[in-house]
Tab-separated table of C-alpha atoms in Angstrom:
chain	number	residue	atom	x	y	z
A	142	UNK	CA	-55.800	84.035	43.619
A	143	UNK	CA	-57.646	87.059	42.999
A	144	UNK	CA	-59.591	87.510	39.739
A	145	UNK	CA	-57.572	89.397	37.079
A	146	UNK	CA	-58.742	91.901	34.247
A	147	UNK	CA	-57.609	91.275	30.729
A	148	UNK	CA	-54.816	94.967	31.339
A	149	UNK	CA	-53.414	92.650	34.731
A	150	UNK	CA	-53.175	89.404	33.089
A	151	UNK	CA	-51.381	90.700	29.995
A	152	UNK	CA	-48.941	92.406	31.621
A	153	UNK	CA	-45.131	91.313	31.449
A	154	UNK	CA	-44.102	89.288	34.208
A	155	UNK	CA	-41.684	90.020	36.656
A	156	UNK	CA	-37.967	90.825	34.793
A	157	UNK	CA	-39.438	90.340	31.560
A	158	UNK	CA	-40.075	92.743	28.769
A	159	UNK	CA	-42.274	92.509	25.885
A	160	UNK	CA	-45.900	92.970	24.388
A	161	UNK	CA	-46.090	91.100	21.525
A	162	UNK	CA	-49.476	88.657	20.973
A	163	UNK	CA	-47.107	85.551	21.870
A	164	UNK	CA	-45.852	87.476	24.633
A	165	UNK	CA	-48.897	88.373	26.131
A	166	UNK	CA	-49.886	84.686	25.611
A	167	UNK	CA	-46.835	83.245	28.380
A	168	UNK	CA	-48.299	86.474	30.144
A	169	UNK	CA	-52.005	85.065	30.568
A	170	UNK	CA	-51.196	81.421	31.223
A	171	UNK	CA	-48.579	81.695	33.647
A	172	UNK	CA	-50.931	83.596	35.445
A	173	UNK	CA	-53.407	80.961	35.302
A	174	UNK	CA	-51.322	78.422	35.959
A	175	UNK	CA	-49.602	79.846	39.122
A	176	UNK	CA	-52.579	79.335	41.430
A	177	UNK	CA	-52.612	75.254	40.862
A	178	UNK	CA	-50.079	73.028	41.701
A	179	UNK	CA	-49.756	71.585	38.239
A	180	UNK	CA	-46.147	70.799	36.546
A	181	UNK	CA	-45.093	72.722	34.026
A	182	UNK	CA	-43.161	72.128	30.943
A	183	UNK	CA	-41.506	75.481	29.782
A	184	UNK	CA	-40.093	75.135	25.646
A	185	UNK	CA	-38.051	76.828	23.828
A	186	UNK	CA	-34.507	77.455	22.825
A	187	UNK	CA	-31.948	78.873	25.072
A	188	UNK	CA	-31.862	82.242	26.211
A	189	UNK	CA	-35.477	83.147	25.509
A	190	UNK	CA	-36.214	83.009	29.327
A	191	UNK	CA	-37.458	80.063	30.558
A	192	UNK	CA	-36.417	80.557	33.911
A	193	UNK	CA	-37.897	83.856	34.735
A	194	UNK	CA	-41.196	81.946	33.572
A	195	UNK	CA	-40.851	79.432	35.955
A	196	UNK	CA	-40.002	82.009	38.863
A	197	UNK	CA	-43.184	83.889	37.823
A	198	UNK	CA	-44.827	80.216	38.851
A	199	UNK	CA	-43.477	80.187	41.852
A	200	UNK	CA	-44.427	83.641	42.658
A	201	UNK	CA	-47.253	83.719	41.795
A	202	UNK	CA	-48.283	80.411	43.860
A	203	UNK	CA	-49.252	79.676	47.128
A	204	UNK	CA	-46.011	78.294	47.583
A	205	UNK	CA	-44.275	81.770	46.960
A	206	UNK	CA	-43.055	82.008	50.747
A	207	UNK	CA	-41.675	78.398	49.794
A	208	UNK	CA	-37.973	78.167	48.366
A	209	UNK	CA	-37.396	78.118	44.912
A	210	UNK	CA	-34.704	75.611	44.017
A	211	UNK	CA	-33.132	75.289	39.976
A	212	UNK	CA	-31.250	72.524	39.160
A	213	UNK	CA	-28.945	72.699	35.623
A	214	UNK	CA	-29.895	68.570	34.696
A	215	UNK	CA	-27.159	69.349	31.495
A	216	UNK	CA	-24.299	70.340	34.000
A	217	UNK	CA	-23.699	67.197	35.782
A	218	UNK	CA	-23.075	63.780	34.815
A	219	UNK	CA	-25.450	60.850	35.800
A	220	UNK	CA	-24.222	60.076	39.298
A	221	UNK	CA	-23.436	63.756	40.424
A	222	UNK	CA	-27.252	64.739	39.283
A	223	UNK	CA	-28.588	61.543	41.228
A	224	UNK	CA	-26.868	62.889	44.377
A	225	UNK	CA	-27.820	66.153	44.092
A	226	UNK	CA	-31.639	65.702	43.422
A	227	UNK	CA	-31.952	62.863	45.902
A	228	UNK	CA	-29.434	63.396	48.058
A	229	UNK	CA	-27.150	60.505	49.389
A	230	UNK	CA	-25.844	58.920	52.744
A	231	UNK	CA	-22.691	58.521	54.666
A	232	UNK	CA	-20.707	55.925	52.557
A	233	UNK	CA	-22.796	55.489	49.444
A	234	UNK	CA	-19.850	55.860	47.235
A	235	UNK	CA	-16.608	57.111	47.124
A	236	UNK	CA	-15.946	60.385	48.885
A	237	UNK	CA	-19.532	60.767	50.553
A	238	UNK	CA	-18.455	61.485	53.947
A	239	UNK	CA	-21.602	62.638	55.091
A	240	UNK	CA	-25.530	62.470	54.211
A	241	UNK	CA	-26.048	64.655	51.945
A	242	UNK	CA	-30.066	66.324	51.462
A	243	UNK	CA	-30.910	66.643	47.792
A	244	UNK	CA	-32.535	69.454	45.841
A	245	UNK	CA	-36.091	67.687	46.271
A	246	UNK	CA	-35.884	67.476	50.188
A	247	UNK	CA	-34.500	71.421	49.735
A	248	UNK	CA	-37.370	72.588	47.936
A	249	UNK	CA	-39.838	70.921	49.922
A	250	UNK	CA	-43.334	73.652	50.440
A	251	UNK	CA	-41.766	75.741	47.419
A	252	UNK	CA	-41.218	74.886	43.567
A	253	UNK	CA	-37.828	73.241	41.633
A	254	UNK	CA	-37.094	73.714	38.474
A	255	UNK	CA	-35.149	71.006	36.761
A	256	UNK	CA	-33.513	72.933	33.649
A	257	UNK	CA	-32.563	71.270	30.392
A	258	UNK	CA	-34.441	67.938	31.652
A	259	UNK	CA	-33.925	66.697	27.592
A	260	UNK	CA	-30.218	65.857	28.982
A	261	UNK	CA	-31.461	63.468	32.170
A	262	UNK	CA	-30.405	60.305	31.757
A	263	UNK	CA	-32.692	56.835	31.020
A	264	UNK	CA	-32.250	55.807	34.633
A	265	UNK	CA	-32.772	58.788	36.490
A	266	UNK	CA	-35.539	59.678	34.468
A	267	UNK	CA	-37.007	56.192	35.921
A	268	UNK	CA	-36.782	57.941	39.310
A	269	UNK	CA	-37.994	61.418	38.241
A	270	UNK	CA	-41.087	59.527	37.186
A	271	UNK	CA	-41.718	58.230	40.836
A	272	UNK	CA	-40.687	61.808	42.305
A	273	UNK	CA	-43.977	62.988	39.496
A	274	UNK	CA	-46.396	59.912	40.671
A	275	UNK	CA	-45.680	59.075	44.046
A	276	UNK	CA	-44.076	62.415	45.516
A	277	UNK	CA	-41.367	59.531	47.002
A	278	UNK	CA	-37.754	58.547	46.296
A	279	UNK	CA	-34.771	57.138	48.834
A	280	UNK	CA	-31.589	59.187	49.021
A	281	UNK	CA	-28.756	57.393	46.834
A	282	UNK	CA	-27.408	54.666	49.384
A	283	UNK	CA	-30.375	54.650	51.176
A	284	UNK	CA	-33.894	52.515	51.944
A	285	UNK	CA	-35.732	54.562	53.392
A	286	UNK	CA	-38.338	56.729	51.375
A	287	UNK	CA	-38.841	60.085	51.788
A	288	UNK	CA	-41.526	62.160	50.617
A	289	UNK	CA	-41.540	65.848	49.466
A	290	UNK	CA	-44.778	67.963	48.891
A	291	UNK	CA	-43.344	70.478	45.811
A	292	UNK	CA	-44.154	71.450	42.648
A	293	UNK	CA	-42.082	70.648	39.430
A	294	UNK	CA	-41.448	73.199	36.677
A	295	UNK	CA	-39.242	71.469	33.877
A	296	UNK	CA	-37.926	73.570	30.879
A	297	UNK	CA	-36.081	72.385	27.472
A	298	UNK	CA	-34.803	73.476	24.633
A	299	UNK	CA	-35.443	70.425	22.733
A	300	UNK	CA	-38.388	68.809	21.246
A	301	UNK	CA	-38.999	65.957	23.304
A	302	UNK	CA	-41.342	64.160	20.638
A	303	UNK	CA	-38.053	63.937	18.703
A	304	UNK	CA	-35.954	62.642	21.775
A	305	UNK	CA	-38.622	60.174	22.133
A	306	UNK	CA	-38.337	59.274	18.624
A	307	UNK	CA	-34.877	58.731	19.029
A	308	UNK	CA	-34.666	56.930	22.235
A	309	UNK	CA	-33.212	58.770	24.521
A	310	UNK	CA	-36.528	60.664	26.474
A	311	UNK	CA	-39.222	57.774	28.112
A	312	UNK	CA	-42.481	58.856	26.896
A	313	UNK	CA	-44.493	58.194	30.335
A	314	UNK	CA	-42.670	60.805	31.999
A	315	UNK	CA	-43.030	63.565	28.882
A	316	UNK	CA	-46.769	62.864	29.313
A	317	UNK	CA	-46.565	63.561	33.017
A	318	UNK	CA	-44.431	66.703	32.533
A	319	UNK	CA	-46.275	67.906	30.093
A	320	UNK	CA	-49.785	68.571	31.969
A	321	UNK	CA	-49.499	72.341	31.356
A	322	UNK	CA	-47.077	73.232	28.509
A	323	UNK	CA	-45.517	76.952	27.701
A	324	UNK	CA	-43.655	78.085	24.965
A	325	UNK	CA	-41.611	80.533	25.335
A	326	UNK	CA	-41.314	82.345	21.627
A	327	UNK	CA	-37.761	83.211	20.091
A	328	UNK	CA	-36.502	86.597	19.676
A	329	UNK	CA	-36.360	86.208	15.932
A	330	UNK	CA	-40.373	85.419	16.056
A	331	UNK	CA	-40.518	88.985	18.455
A	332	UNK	CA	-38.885	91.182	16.282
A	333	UNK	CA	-41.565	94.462	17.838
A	334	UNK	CA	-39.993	93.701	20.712
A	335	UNK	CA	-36.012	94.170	20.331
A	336	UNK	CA	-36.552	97.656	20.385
A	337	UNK	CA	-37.833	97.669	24.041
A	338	UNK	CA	-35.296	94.961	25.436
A	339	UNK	CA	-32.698	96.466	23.698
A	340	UNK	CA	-33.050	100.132	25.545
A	341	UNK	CA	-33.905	98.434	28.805
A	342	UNK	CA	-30.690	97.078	28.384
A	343	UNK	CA	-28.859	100.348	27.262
A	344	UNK	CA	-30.801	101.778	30.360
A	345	UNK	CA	-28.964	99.246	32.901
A	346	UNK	CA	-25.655	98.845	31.912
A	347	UNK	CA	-25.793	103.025	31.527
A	348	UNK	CA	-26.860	103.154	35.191
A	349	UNK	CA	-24.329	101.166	36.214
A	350	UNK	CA	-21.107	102.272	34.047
A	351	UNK	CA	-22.067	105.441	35.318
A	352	UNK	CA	-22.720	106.588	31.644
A	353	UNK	CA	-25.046	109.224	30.100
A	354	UNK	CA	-28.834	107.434	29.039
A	355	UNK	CA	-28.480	105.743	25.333
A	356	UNK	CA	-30.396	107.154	22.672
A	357	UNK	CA	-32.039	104.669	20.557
A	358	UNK	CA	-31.127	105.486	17.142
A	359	UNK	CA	-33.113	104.714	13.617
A	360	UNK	CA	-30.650	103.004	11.912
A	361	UNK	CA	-29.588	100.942	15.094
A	362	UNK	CA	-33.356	99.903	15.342
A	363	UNK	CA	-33.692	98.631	11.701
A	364	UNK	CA	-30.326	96.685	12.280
A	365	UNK	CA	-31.733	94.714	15.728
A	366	UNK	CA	-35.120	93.930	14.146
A	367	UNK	CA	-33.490	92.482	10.994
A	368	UNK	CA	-30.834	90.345	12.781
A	369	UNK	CA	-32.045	86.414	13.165
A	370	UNK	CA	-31.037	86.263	17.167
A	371	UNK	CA	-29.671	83.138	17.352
A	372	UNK	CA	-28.640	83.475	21.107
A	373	UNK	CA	-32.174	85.198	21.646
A	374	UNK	CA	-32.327	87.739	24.736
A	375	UNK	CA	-28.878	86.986	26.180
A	376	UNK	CA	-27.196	87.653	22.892
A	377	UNK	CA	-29.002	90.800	22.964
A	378	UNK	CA	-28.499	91.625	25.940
A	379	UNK	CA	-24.292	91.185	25.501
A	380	UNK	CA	-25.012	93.263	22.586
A	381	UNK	CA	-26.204	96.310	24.189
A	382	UNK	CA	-23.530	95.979	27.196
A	383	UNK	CA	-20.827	96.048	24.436
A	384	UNK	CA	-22.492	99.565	23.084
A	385	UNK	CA	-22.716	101.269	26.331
A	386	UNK	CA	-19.105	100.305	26.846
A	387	UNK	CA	-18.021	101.493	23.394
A	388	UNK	CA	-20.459	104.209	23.351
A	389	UNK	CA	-18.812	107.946	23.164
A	390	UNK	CA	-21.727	110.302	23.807
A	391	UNK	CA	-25.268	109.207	23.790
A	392	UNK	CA	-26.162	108.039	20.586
A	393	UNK	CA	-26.798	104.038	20.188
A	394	UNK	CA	-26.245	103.543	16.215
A	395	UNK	CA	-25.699	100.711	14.195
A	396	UNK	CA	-22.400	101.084	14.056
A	397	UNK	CA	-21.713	99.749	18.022
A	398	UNK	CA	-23.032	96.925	16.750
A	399	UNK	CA	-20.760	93.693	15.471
A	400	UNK	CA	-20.227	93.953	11.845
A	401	UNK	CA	-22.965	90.198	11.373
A	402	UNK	CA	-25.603	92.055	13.149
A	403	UNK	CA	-25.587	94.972	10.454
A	404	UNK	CA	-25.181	92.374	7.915
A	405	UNK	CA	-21.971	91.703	7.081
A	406	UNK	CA	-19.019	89.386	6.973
A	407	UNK	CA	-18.228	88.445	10.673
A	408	UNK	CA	-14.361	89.126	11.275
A	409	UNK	CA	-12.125	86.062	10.881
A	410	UNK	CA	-8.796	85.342	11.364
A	411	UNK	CA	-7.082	83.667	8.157
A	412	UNK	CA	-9.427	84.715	5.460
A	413	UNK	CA	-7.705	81.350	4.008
A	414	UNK	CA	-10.103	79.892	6.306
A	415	UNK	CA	-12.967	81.314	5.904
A	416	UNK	CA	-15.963	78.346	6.154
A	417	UNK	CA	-19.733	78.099	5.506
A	418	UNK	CA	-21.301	80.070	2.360
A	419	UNK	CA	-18.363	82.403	2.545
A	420	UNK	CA	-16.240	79.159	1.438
A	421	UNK	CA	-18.934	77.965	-1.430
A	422	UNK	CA	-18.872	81.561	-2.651
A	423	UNK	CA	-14.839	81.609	-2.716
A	424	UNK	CA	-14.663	78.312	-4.726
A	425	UNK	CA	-17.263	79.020	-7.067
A	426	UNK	CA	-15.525	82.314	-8.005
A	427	UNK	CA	-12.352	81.194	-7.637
A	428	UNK	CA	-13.052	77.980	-10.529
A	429	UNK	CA	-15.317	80.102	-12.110
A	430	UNK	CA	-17.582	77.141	-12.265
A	431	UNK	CA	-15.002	75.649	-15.002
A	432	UNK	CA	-14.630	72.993	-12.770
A	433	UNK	CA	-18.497	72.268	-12.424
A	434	UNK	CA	-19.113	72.745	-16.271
A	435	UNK	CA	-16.514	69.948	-16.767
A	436	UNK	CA	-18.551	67.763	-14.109
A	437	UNK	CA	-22.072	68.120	-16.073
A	438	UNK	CA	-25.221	70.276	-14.717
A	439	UNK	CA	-23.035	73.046	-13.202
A	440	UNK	CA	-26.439	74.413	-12.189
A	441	UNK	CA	-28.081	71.515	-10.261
A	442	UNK	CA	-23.920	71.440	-8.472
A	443	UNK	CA	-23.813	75.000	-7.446
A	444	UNK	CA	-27.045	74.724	-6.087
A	445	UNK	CA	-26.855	71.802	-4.317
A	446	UNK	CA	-23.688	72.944	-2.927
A	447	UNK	CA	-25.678	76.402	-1.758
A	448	UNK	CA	-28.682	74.191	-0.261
A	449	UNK	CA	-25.929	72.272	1.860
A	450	UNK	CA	-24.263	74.461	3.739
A	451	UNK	CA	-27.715	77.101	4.033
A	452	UNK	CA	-29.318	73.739	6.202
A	453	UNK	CA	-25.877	73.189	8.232
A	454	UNK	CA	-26.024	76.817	9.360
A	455	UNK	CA	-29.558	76.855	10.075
A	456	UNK	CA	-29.374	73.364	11.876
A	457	UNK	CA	-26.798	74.859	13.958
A	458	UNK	CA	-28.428	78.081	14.599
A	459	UNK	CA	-31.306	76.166	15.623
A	460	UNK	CA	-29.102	73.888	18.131
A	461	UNK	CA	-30.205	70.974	15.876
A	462	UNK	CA	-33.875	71.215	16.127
A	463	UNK	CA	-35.481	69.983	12.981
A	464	UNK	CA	-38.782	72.311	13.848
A	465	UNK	CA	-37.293	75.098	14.099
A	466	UNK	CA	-34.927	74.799	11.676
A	467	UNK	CA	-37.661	74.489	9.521
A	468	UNK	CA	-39.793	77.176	10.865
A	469	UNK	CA	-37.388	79.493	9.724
A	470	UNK	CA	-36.527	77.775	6.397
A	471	UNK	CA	-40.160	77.961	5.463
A	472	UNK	CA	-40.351	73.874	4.236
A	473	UNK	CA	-42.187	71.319	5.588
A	474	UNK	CA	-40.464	69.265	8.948
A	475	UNK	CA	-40.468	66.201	6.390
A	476	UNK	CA	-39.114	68.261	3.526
A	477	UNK	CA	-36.145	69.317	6.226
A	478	UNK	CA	-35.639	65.447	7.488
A	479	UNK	CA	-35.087	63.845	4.242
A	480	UNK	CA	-32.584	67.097	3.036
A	481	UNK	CA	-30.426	66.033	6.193
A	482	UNK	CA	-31.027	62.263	5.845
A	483	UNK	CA	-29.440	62.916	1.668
A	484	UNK	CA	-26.951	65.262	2.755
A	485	UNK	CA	-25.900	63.119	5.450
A	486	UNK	CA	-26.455	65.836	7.984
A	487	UNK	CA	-27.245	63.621	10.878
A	488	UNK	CA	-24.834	64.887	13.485
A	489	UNK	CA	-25.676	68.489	12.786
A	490	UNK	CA	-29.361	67.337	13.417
A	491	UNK	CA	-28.099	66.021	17.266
């Protein structure tokens, strides 16, 4: 690859948007990365763009003229995923009529990128190991071994140190994945950025409603950078298609936005049902802590009460990942484990 300047390598990749330091940090080592043919491990939750990442890889290889295959490892069960990474043969189980070529044989000279590999099973991770080591594997049915020349890109949105603290992710084949890691930052840690995405988005769905070009507004702008993102760029990005569609003239305020984003209530139906701190806040008011006082240390209750259901909401905003979760809590990862481990929040943690 040709030498780049510091302007070049800094610039956003291909479909991306965004100049902010951790930005400009995927920028530069996906760039440097490109020209090997080392595997990549691309982290970070969903929707922050992982797989524009790993098409910048491809790319930007040597293998660019190669195909580029993506396989979703969390939309198939066990035995569908073995058959369609490996393929199969005539017979090997019920309903395989034919020999089937996998998605490893397909992207053979190119790049795949195995999505979500956190949700690969034990036993075909066994294989996907070999695939790493060996560049071999036999087609399901099959003795016969077949080997690919490609390169593996693998993306997750989980922390694999804790799925191989729990048992469920071998840790030979993180430390082969793992050769060149990336992280893709949230949007809530980009906040200079939801300006830009936001009226590139405006921009396109404008274009292509056949609408008048949004204007950005002030109090529109202080609203995005303020919201926590949890569905990062594709929430945003539903967001601003919702405006345009709303939109009368030209002006994108805050007020196209949903009613959480500017910082209020979401809409419910039954406001008998309302949940989460909405439902603490009810039953404190409603008892007007009587209830509490009668119990002893109405303080230490409320609060405890408060502390619950603030960690079940972050867990889940956080898709149960105890990092991140306590990135944006501001405690400790320990401080965060034993919380859930007293509050018995173990299945939110999952």
């Amino acid at each position: 690859m040709p030498a780049l300047n510091v302007s070049e390598s800094d610039a956003p990749l291909r479909g991306m948007i965004g100049n902010c330091p951790a930005m400009r940090d995927v920028y530069r080592l996906t760039r440097r990365v490109a020209g090997s043919s080392t595997t990549v491990l691309l982290t970070g939750e969903t929707g922050t763009g992982k797989e524009l990442v790993a098409r910048a890889v491809h790319e930007l290889s040597s293998r660019a003229s190669g195909p580029f295959i993506r396989v979703n490892c969390g939309a198939l069960s066990e035995s569908l995923l073995e058959s369609e990474l490996f393929g199969h043969v005539k017979g090997a189980f019920t309903n395989a009529f034919e020999n089937r070529t996998g998605r490893f044989e397909a992207a053979h000279g190119g790049t795949i990128f195995l999505d979500e590999i956190n949700s690969v099973s034990f036993k075909l991770q066994v294989k996907l190991l070999r695939v790493l080591q060996e560049q071999e594997f036999e087609r399901v049915g099959d003795t016969k071994t077949i080997r690919v020349d490609c390169r593996i890109v693998a993306a997750t949105n989980r922390d694999l140190l804790d799925e191989i603290e729990a048992g469920r992710f071998r840790e030979d084949l993180y430390y082969r994945l793992n050769v060149v890691p990336i992280y893709l930052p949230s949007l809530n840690d980009r906040a200079d950025d939801v300006p830009l995405l936001a009226e590139a988005f405006l921009n396109h769905y404008a274009e292509k409603m056949k609408r008048p070009k949004p204007r950005l507004m002030p109090d529109a702008i202080a609203a995005l950078k303020s919201y926590a993102w949890p569905g990062n760029v594709r929430e945003l990005q539903n967001y601003a298609e919702r405006a345009v569609v709303l939109m009368e003239g030209d002006e994108f305020t805050a007020s196209l936005l949903p009613p959480h984003v500017r910082g209020m209530a979401p809409v419910r139906i039954g406001r008998a049902k309302a949940q989460g701190l909405e439902k603490v806040i009810e039953e404190l008011v409603g008892l007007g802590l009587s209830q509490y006082a009668a119990e002893g240390k109405p303080y230490e209750r409320v609060l405890s009460l408060v502390e619950r259901e603030l960690l079940v909401q972050m867990l889940r905003q956080c898709q149960g990942v105890q990092i991140k979760a306590a990135e944006r809590l501001g405690i400790n990862r320990n401080t965060l484990h034993k919380k859930v481990e007293e509050f018995g929040l173990d299945a939110e943690s999952r």
